[in-house]
Amino acid sequence: METVSGAGGGSAGEKTGGISGSTIKLIAVAAMLVDHTAAVIIARLLVERGYSAAYWGGESQLAVWMERNGVLYYTYEVMRGIGRLGFPVFCFLLVEGFRKTRNLKKYAMRLGIFALVSEVPFNLALAGRVWEPRYQNVYFTLFLGLLVLCAYGFFGKKKIPDP
């Protein structure tokens, strides 16, 4: 795979130094794994240890709770912060895929199918049920973003230009 570099230069297909697209994808997947571990496992531990009652119980009750559970709470916050790095990276990769794919229809279909297939496990992990209408996995957002890029390309008669 061609490398992505902040420095300009280099002809098409020429390695310019920098990080490969595969490495960037692995970084995003790792960030997402950290985020989902916090959202699924650590959040449940916070609930079991009475975070909500302490939060709504006032400052003194929350302070006592934080003395006992502060490490777990801050671990949760840090892990969710790390996880927030994944989405912008996936958006970058989506745009790169849009610009470089040979078959936009297949690219969109694969992304849409992955969004559908991953929805049930996502709902089970985060909501504990097969269908949760209040939110969907991020791949639906990425799929809609790809459709917007396709519409831009169709109505603008061009793909996003190379830098």
PDB file of C-alpha atoms in Angstrom:
ATOM      1  CA  MET A   1       0.000   0.000   0.000  1.00  0.00           C
ATOM      2  CA  GLU A   2       1.190   3.497  -0.760  1.00  0.00           C
ATOM      3  CA  THR A   3       2.457   5.487   2.194  1.00  0.00           C
ATOM      4  CA  VAL A   4       0.814   8.578   3.537  1.00  0.00           C
ATOM      5  CA  SER A   5       3.126  11.454   4.275  1.00  0.00           C
ATOM      6  CA  GLY A   6       2.734  14.980   5.502  1.00  0.00           C
ATOM      7  CA  ALA A   7       5.607  16.090   3.267  1.00  0.00           C
ATOM      8  CA  GLY A   8       4.791  16.771  -0.353  1.00  0.00           C
ATOM      9  CA  GLY A   9       6.511  15.312  -3.351  1.00  0.00           C
ATOM     10  CA  GLY A  10       6.881  11.953  -4.886  1.00  0.00           C
ATOM     11  CA  SER A  11       5.183  10.544  -7.932  1.00  0.00           C
ATOM     12  CA  ALA A  12       2.232   8.186  -7.830  1.00  0.00           C
ATOM     13  CA  GLY A  13       3.163   4.864  -6.260  1.00  0.00           C
ATOM     14  CA  GLU A  14       6.517   6.156  -5.024  1.00  0.00           C
ATOM     15  CA  LYS A  15       7.166   5.637  -1.339  1.00  0.00           C
ATOM     16  CA  THR A  16       7.706   8.977   0.327  1.00  0.00           C
ATOM     17  CA  GLY A  17       8.373   7.870   3.869  1.00  0.00           C
ATOM     18  CA  GLY A  18       5.694   8.217   6.443  1.00  0.00           C
ATOM     19  CA  ILE A  19       3.100   5.781   7.718  1.00  0.00           C
ATOM     20  CA  SER A  20       1.358   3.215   5.528  1.00  0.00           C
ATOM     21  CA  GLY A  21      -2.414   3.136   5.235  1.00  0.00           C
ATOM     22  CA  SER A  22      -2.418  -0.292   6.891  1.00  0.00           C
ATOM     23  CA  THR A  23      -0.526   1.062   9.897  1.00  0.00           C
ATOM     24  CA  ILE A  24      -2.955   3.964  10.190  1.00  0.00           C
ATOM     25  CA  LYS A  25      -5.847   1.499  10.056  1.00  0.00           C
ATOM     26  CA  LEU A  26      -4.292  -0.607  12.840  1.00  0.00           C
ATOM     27  CA  ILE A  27      -3.897   2.514  15.000  1.00  0.00           C
ATOM     28  CA  ALA A  28      -7.576   3.356  14.484  1.00  0.00           C
ATOM     29  CA  VAL A  29      -8.658  -0.209  15.260  1.00  0.00           C
ATOM     30  CA  ALA A  30      -6.538  -0.216  18.438  1.00  0.00           C
ATOM     31  CA  ALA A  31      -8.089   3.098  19.531  1.00  0.00           C
ATOM     32  CA  MET A  32     -11.561   1.705  18.846  1.00  0.00           C
ATOM     33  CA  LEU A  33     -10.773  -1.458  20.830  1.00  0.00           C
ATOM     34  CA  VAL A  34      -9.620   0.626  23.816  1.00  0.00           C
ATOM     35  CA  ASP A  35     -12.784   2.735  23.591  1.00  0.00           C
ATOM     36  CA  HIS A  36     -15.135  -0.234  23.334  1.00  0.00           C
ATOM     37  CA  THR A  37     -13.407  -2.038  26.203  1.00  0.00           C
ATOM     38  CA  ALA A  38     -14.069   0.990  28.383  1.00  0.00           C
ATOM     39  CA  ALA A  39     -17.643   1.386  27.129  1.00  0.00           C
ATOM     40  CA  VAL A  40     -18.562  -2.265  27.600  1.00  0.00           C
ATOM     41  CA  ILE A  41     -16.530  -3.523  30.553  1.00  0.00           C
ATOM     42  CA  ILE A  42     -15.396  -0.579  32.667  1.00  0.00           C
ATOM     43  CA  ALA A  43     -18.702   1.283  32.357  1.00  0.00           C
ATOM     44  CA  ARG A  44     -20.484  -1.747  33.782  1.00  0.00           C
ATOM     45  CA  LEU A  45     -18.028  -1.867  36.669  1.00  0.00           C
ATOM     46  CA  LEU A  46     -18.720   1.812  37.380  1.00  0.00           C
ATOM     47  CA  VAL A  47     -22.462   1.119  37.446  1.00  0.00           C
ATOM     48  CA  GLU A  48     -22.007  -1.911  39.715  1.00  0.00           C
ATOM     49  CA  ARG A  49     -19.947   0.179  42.123  1.00  0.00           C
ATOM     50  CA  GLY A  50     -22.693   2.776  42.391  1.00  0.00           C
ATOM     51  CA  TYR A  51     -21.354   5.668  40.325  1.00  0.00           C
ATOM     52  CA  SER A  52     -24.801   6.988  39.378  1.00  0.00           C
ATOM     53  CA  ALA A  53     -26.032   7.086  42.976  1.00  0.00           C
ATOM     54  CA  ALA A  54     -22.840   8.822  44.081  1.00  0.00           C
ATOM     55  CA  TYR A  55     -23.027  11.329  41.225  1.00  0.00           C
ATOM     56  CA  TRP A  56     -26.624  12.278  41.979  1.00  0.00           C
ATOM     57  CA  GLY A  57     -26.057  12.072  45.749  1.00  0.00           C
ATOM     58  CA  GLY A  58     -24.138  15.333  45.887  1.00  0.00           C
ATOM     59  CA  GLU A  59     -20.537  16.423  46.183  1.00  0.00           C
ATOM     60  CA  SER A  60     -19.786  14.753  49.501  1.00  0.00           C
ATOM     61  CA  GLN A  61     -21.136  11.385  48.382  1.00  0.00           C
ATOM     62  CA  LEU A  62     -19.290  11.651  45.077  1.00  0.00           C
ATOM     63  CA  ALA A  63     -16.049  12.560  46.870  1.00  0.00           C
ATOM     64  CA  VAL A  64     -16.288   9.453  49.055  1.00  0.00           C
ATOM     65  CA  TRP A  65     -17.064   7.306  46.021  1.00  0.00           C
ATOM     66  CA  MET A  66     -14.102   8.805  44.107  1.00  0.00           C
ATOM     67  CA  GLU A  67     -11.743   7.983  46.990  1.00  0.00           C
ATOM     68  CA  ARG A  68     -12.679   4.334  46.635  1.00  0.00           C
ATOM     69  CA  ASN A  69     -13.140   4.141  42.854  1.00  0.00           C
ATOM     70  CA  GLY A  70     -11.225   7.076  41.392  1.00  0.00           C
ATOM     71  CA  VAL A  71      -8.643   4.948  39.582  1.00  0.00           C
ATOM     72  CA  LEU A  72     -11.372   3.001  37.803  1.00  0.00           C
ATOM     73  CA  TYR A  73     -13.222   6.206  36.902  1.00  0.00           C
ATOM     74  CA  TYR A  74     -10.134   7.928  35.500  1.00  0.00           C
ATOM     75  CA  THR A  75      -9.128   4.756  33.654  1.00  0.00           C
ATOM     76  CA  TYR A  76     -12.542   4.844  31.992  1.00  0.00           C
ATOM     77  CA  GLU A  77     -12.157   8.511  31.046  1.00  0.00           C
ATOM     78  CA  VAL A  78      -8.639   8.048  29.628  1.00  0.00           C
ATOM     79  CA  MET A  79      -9.649   4.982  27.644  1.00  0.00           C
ATOM     80  CA  ARG A  80     -12.669   6.770  26.155  1.00  0.00           C
ATOM     81  CA  GLY A  81     -10.403   9.722  25.305  1.00  0.00           C
ATOM     82  CA  ILE A  82      -8.012   7.404  23.460  1.00  0.00           C
ATOM     83  CA  GLY A  83     -10.960   5.876  21.657  1.00  0.00           C
ATOM     84  CA  ARG A  84     -12.045   9.255  20.340  1.00  0.00           C
ATOM     85  CA  LEU A  85      -8.940   9.264  18.129  1.00  0.00           C
ATOM     86  CA  GLY A  86     -10.330   6.397  16.064  1.00  0.00           C
ATOM     87  CA  PHE A  87     -13.230   8.166  14.338  1.00  0.00           C
ATOM     88  CA  PRO A  88     -11.252  10.968  12.657  1.00  0.00           C
ATOM     89  CA  VAL A  89      -8.728   8.381  11.470  1.00  0.00           C
ATOM     90  CA  PHE A  90     -11.515   6.232  10.010  1.00  0.00           C
ATOM     91  CA  CYS A  91     -12.922   9.350   8.308  1.00  0.00           C
ATOM     92  CA  PHE A  92      -9.506  10.045   6.778  1.00  0.00           C
ATOM     93  CA  LEU A  93      -9.282   6.446   5.577  1.00  0.00           C
ATOM     94  CA  LEU A  94     -12.807   6.687   4.154  1.00  0.00           C
ATOM     95  CA  VAL A  95     -11.866   9.712   2.059  1.00  0.00           C
ATOM     96  CA  GLU A  96      -8.655   8.014   0.917  1.00  0.00           C
ATOM     97  CA  GLY A  97     -10.678   4.932  -0.054  1.00  0.00           C
ATOM     98  CA  PHE A  98     -13.160   7.108  -1.927  1.00  0.00           C
ATOM     99  CA  ARG A  99     -10.373   8.819  -3.856  1.00  0.00           C
ATOM    100  CA  LYS A 100      -8.409   5.687  -4.696  1.00  0.00           C
ATOM    101  CA  THR A 101     -10.930   2.875  -5.139  1.00  0.00           C
ATOM    102  CA  ARG A 102     -11.387   1.326  -8.554  1.00  0.00           C
ATOM    103  CA  ASN A 103     -15.000   0.391  -7.902  1.00  0.00           C
ATOM    104  CA  LEU A 104     -16.946   2.879  -5.803  1.00  0.00           C
ATOM    105  CA  LYS A 105     -20.124   0.786  -5.904  1.00  0.00           C
ATOM    106  CA  LYS A 106     -18.353  -2.270  -4.406  1.00  0.00           C
ATOM    107  CA  TYR A 107     -16.626  -0.063  -1.815  1.00  0.00           C
ATOM    108  CA  ALA A 108     -19.963   1.401  -0.701  1.00  0.00           C
ATOM    109  CA  MET A 109     -21.641  -2.007  -0.698  1.00  0.00           C
ATOM    110  CA  ARG A 110     -18.901  -3.551   1.476  1.00  0.00           C
ATOM    111  CA  LEU A 111     -19.118  -0.667   3.951  1.00  0.00           C
ATOM    112  CA  GLY A 112     -22.926  -0.873   4.068  1.00  0.00           C
ATOM    113  CA  ILE A 113     -22.884  -4.644   4.584  1.00  0.00           C
ATOM    114  CA  PHE A 114     -20.298  -4.305   7.347  1.00  0.00           C
ATOM    115  CA  ALA A 115     -22.476  -1.663   9.030  1.00  0.00           C
ATOM    116  CA  LEU A 116     -25.462  -4.038   8.982  1.00  0.00           C
ATOM    117  CA  VAL A 117     -23.525  -7.130  10.107  1.00  0.00           C
ATOM    118  CA  SER A 118     -21.805  -5.333  12.972  1.00  0.00           C
ATOM    119  CA  GLU A 119     -24.995  -3.706  14.277  1.00  0.00           C
ATOM    120  CA  VAL A 120     -26.303  -6.665  16.295  1.00  0.00           C
ATOM    121  CA  PRO A 121     -22.995  -7.353  18.115  1.00  0.00           C
ATOM    122  CA  PHE A 122     -22.643  -3.603  18.742  1.00  0.00           C
ATOM    123  CA  ASN A 123     -26.128  -3.392  20.254  1.00  0.00           C
ATOM    124  CA  LEU A 124     -25.639  -6.523  22.341  1.00  0.00           C
ATOM    125  CA  ALA A 125     -22.340  -5.251  23.728  1.00  0.00           C
ATOM    126  CA  LEU A 126     -23.424  -1.713  24.546  1.00  0.00           C
ATOM    127  CA  ALA A 127     -27.157  -1.957  25.189  1.00  0.00           C
ATOM    128  CA  GLY A 128     -27.648  -5.619  26.029  1.00  0.00           C
ATOM    129  CA  ARG A 129     -30.317  -6.120  23.353  1.00  0.00           C
ATOM    130  CA  VAL A 130     -30.434  -6.950  19.647  1.00  0.00           C
ATOM    131  CA  TRP A 131     -31.979  -3.626  18.566  1.00  0.00           C
ATOM    132  CA  GLU A 132     -31.297  -0.232  20.105  1.00  0.00           C
ATOM    133  CA  PRO A 133     -32.969   2.523  18.053  1.00  0.00           C
ATOM    134  CA  ARG A 134     -31.300   5.411  19.932  1.00  0.00           C
ATOM    135  CA  TYR A 135     -27.899   4.862  18.345  1.00  0.00           C
ATOM    136  CA  GLN A 136     -26.125   2.757  15.762  1.00  0.00           C
ATOM    137  CA  ASN A 137     -22.527   1.747  15.218  1.00  0.00           C
ATOM    138  CA  VAL A 138     -20.144   4.219  13.635  1.00  0.00           C
ATOM    139  CA  TYR A 139     -20.035   2.333  10.342  1.00  0.00           C
ATOM    140  CA  PHE A 140     -23.492   3.702   9.485  1.00  0.00           C
ATOM    141  CA  THR A 141     -22.076   7.214   9.925  1.00  0.00           C
ATOM    142  CA  LEU A 142     -19.135   6.320   7.702  1.00  0.00           C
ATOM    143  CA  PHE A 143     -21.479   4.780   5.137  1.00  0.00           C
ATOM    144  CA  LEU A 144     -23.574   7.960   5.056  1.00  0.00           C
ATOM    145  CA  GLY A 145     -20.373   9.988   4.743  1.00  0.00           C
ATOM    146  CA  LEU A 146     -19.364   7.893   1.734  1.00  0.00           C
ATOM    147  CA  LEU A 147     -22.782   8.476   0.158  1.00  0.00           C
ATOM    148  CA  VAL A 148     -22.293  12.232   0.640  1.00  0.00           C
ATOM    149  CA  LEU A 149     -18.876  12.006  -1.034  1.00  0.00           C
ATOM    150  CA  CYS A 150     -20.460  10.056  -3.900  1.00  0.00           C
ATOM    151  CA  ALA A 151     -23.153  12.715  -4.282  1.00  0.00           C
ATOM    152  CA  TYR A 152     -20.491  15.426  -4.264  1.00  0.00           C
ATOM    153  CA  GLY A 153     -18.549  13.531  -6.919  1.00  0.00           C
ATOM    154  CA  PHE A 154     -21.683  12.990  -9.016  1.00  0.00           C
ATOM    155  CA  PHE A 155     -23.101  16.495  -8.808  1.00  0.00           C
ATOM    156  CA  GLY A 156     -19.713  18.191  -8.768  1.00  0.00           C
ATOM    157  CA  LYS A 157     -18.569  15.997 -11.700  1.00  0.00           C
ATOM    158  CA  LYS A 158     -15.291  15.278  -9.930  1.00  0.00           C
ATOM    159  CA  LYS A 159     -13.714  13.394  -7.074  1.00  0.00           C
ATOM    160  CA  ILE A 160     -11.999  15.227  -4.243  1.00  0.00           C
ATOM    161  CA  PRO A 161      -8.822  16.628  -5.801  1.00  0.00           C
ATOM    162  CA  ASP A 162      -5.364  15.369  -4.868  1.00  0.00           C
ATOM    163  CA  PRO A 163      -3.418  17.822  -2.723  1.00  0.00           C
TER     164      PRO A 163
END
